[in-house]
Coordinates of C-alpha atoms in Angstrom, one line a residue:
X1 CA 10.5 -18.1 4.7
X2 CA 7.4 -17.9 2.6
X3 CA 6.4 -14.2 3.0
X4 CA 1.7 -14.2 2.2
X5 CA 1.3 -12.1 -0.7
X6 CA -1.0 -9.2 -0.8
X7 CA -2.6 -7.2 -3.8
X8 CA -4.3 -4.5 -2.7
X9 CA -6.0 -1.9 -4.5
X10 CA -6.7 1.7 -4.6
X11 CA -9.3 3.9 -5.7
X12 CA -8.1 7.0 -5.2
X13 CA -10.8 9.9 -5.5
X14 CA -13.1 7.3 -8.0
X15 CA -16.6 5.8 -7.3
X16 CA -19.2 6.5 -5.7
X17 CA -21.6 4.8 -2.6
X18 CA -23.3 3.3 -5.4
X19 CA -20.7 2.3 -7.9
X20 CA -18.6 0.6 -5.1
X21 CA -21.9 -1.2 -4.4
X22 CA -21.7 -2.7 -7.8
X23 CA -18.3 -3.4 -8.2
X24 CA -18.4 -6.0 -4.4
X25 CA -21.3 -7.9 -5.6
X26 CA -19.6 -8.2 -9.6
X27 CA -15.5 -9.0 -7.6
X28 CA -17.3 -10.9 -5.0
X29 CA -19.3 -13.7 -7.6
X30 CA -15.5 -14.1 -8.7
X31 CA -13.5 -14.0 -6.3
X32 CA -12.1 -17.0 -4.5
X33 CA -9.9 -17.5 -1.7
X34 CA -6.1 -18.1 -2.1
X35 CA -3.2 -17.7 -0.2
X36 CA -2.7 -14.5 -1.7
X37 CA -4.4 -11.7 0.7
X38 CA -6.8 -8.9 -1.1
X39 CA -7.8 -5.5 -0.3
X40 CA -9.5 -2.4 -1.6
X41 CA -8.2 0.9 -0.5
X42 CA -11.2 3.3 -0.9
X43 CA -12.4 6.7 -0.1
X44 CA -14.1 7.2 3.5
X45 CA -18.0 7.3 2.2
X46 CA -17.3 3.4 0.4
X47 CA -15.6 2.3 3.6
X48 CA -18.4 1.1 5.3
X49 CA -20.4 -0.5 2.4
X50 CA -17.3 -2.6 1.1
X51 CA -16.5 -3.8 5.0
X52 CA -20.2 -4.7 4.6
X53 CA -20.3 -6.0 1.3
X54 CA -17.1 -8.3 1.8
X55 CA -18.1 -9.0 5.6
X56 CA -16.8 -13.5 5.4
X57 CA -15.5 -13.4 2.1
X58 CA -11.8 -12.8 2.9
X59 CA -11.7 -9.5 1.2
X60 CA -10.1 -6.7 2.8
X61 CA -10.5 -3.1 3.4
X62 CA -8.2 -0.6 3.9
X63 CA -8.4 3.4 4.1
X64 CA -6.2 5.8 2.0
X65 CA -5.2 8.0 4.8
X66 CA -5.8 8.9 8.1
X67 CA -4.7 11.3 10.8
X68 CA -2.1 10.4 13.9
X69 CA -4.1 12.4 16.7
X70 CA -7.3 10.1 18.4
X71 CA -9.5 13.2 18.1
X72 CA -9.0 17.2 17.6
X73 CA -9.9 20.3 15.5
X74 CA -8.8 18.9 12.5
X75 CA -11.5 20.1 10.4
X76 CA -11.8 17.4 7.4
X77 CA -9.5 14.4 9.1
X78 CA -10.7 11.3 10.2
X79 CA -9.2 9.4 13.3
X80 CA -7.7 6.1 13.8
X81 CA -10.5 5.2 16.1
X82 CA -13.9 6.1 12.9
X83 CA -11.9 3.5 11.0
X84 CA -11.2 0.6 13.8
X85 CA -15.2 1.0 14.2
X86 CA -16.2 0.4 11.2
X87 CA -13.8 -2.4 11.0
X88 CA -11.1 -1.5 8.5
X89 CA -8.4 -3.9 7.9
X90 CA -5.7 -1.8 6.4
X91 CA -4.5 1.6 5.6
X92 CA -2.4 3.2 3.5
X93 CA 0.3 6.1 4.8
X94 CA 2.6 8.0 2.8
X95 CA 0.9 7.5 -0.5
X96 CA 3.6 9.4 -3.2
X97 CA 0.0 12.0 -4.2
X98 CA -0.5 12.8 0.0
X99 CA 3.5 14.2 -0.4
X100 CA 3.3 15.6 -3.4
X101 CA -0.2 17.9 -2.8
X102 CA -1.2 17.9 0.7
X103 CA 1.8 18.2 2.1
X104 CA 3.1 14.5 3.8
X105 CA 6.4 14.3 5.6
X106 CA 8.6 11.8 6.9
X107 CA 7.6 12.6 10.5
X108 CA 3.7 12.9 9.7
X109 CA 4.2 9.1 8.0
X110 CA 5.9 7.8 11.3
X111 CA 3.6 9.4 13.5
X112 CA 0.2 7.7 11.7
X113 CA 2.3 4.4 11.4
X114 CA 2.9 4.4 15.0
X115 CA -0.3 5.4 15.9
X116 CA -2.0 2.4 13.6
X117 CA 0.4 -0.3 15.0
X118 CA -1.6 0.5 19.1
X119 CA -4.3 -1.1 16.9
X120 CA -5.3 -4.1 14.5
X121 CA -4.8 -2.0 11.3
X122 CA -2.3 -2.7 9.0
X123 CA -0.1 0.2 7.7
X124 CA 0.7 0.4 3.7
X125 CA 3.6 2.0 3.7
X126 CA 4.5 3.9 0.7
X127 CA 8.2 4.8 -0.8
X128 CA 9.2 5.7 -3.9
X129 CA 11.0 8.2 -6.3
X130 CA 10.0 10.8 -9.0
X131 CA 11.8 11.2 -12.4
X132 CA 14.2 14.0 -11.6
X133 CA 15.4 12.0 -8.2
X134 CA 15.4 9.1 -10.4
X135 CA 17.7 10.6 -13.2
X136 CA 19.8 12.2 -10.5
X137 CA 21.2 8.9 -9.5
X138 CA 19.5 9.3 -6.0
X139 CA 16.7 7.2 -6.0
X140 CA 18.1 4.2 -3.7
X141 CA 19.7 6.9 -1.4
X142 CA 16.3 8.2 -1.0
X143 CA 13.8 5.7 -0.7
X144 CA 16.1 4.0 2.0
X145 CA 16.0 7.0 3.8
X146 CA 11.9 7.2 3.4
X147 CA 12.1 3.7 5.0
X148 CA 14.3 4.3 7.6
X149 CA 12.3 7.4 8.7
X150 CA 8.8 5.7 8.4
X151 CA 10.2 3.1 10.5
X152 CA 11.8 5.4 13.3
X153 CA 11.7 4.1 16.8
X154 CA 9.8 1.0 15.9
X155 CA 10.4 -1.9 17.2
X156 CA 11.2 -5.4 14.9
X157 CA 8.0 -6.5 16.8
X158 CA 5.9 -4.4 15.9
X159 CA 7.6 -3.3 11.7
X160 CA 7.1 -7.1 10.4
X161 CA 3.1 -6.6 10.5
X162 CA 4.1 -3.1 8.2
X163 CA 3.0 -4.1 4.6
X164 CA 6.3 -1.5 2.7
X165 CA 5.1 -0.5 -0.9
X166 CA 7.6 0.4 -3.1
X167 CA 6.1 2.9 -5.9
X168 CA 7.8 4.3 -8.3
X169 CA 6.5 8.3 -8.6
X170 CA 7.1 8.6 -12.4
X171 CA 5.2 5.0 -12.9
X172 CA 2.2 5.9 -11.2
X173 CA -0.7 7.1 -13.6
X174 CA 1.4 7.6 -16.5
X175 CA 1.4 4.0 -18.5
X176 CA 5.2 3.9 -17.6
X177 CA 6.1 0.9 -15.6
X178 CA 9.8 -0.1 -13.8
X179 CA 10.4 -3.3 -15.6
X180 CA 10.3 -6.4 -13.4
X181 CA 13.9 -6.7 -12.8
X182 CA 14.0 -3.0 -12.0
X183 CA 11.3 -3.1 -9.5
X184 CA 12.7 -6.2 -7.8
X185 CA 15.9 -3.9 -7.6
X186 CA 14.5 -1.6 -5.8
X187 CA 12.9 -3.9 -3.7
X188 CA 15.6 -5.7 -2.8
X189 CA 17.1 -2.1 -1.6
X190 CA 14.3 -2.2 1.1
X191 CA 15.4 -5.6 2.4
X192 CA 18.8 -4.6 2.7
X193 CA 17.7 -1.4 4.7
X194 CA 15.4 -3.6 6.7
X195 CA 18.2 -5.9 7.2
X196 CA 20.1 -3.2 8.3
X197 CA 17.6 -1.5 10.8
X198 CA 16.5 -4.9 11.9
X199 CA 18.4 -7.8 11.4
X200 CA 18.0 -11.1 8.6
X201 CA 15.0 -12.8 10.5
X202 CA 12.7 -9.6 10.7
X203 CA 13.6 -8.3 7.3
X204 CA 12.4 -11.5 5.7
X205 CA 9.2 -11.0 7.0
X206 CA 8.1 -7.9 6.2
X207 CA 5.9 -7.9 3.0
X208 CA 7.0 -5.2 0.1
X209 CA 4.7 -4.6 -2.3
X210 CA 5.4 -3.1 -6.3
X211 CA 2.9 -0.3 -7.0
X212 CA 3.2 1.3 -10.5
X213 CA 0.7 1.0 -13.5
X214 CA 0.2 -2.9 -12.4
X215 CA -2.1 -4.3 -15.3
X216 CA -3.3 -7.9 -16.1
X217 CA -0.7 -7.7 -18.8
X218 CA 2.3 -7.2 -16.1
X219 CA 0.9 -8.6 -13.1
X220 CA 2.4 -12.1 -13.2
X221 CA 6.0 -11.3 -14.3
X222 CA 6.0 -8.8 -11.4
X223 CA 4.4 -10.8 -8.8
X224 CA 7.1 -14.0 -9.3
X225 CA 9.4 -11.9 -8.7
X226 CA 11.6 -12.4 -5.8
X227 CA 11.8 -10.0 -3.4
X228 CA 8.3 -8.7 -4.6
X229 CA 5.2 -10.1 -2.2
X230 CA 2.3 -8.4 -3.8
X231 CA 1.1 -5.2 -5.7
X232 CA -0.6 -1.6 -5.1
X233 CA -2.5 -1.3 -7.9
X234 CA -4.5 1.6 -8.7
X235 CA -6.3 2.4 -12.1
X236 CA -6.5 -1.6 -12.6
X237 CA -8.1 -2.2 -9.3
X238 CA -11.2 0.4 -10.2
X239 CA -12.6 -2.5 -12.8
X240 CA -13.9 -6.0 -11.0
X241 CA -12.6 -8.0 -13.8
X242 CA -9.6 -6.6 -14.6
X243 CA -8.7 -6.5 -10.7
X244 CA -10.3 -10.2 -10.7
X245 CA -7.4 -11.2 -13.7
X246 CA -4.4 -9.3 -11.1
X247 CA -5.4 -11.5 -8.0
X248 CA -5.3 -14.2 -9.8
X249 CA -1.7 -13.5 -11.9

């Protein structure tokens, strides 16, 4: 079946309320619907003016982390429930830079992804490998088991709205990019695990995404890939035009 694309981007720790500001109105004047679904993963304080600033375009928005608890003393978290109000579309768990610095698990990543699938936001699910996992040999080994435990205890339901981006660690930030073949390797890796967790039908409706230094330059050979359905791009995606060039690969 045809899977909908999606190209999403994220920020990161970049932009201000004001900056964010300029970069809707400048993607917005360019932007034009396709069948290709679009995001912009951004930090908290943007949320609410991109949801406003793309409010009928088409354009979503998604958070780059949240907590699994409703409410608590979690000094500095925010809740499930701040972003359903302020009418986030998406957000993204697991991210390779929440694991490497503040400490993301396994469990942590299938507790928020349960706790977003009670509501209408769609989980980003990232998996990936760094270099010395890589070099070892053991990256399919380990991103199937990232998958398997994100996906713990969900139903095929409820994991075929679960958007699964596959990020290489080592091609993130540093210029360095799995080649297409490569990426749709790995990729392909996922669908077998989803195949395996869930059966043909579900597995080949789940969206998996390539994230990975994703420039204009790359964007199209990656994206007609097979088994890959969209891209996480992140330095790319802080610059309207360049972004504008990756939608429309």
């Amino acid at each position: 079946m045809a899977r909908k694309k999606i190209i999403a981007g994220n920020w990161k720790m970049y932009k201000t309320i004001a900056e964010a500001k300029a970069f809707a109105e400048t993607f917005k004047k360019k932007y034009q619907p396709s069948d290709v679904r679009v995001a912009i993963c951004a930090p908290y304080l943007q949320l609410p003016v991109l949801v406003e600033a793309f409010r009928g375009t088409g354009i979503g928005v998604g958070a780059q982390n949240v907590h699994y608890e409703a409410e608590g003393a979690f000094t500095g978290e925010i809740s499930i429930p701040m972003l359903e109000e302020i009418g986030v579309d998406y957000c993204i768990v697991g991210h390779s830079e929440r694991r490497q610095y503040f400490n993301e698990s396994d469990d942590t990543v299938n507790r928020k992804v349960k706790a977003l699938l009670k509501t209408s936001i769609i989980p980003i699910v990232c998996v990936g490998e760094d270099l010395q996992q890589k070099e070892a040999g053991y990256e399919k080994q380990l991103v199937s088991e990232q998958v398997k435990n994100a996906l713990h205890d969900i139903p095929a339901d409820k994991a075929e709205l679960i958007v699964i981006a596959y990020e290489p660690i080592w091609a993130i930030g540093t210029g360095r990019t799995a080649t297409p073949i490569q990426a749709n390797m790995m990729c392909e890796l996922i669908r077998d695990t989803l195949t395996e967790m869930y059966g043909d039908e579900t597995a080949d409706r789940m969206v998996i995404q390539y994230g990975g230094s994703v420039k204009p330059e790359n964007a199209s050979e990656i994206m007609n890939m097979e088994e890959i359905d969209g891209a996480l791009v992140g330095g790319a995606s802080l610059e309207p035009l360049k972004f504008h060039e990756i939608v429309n690969f």
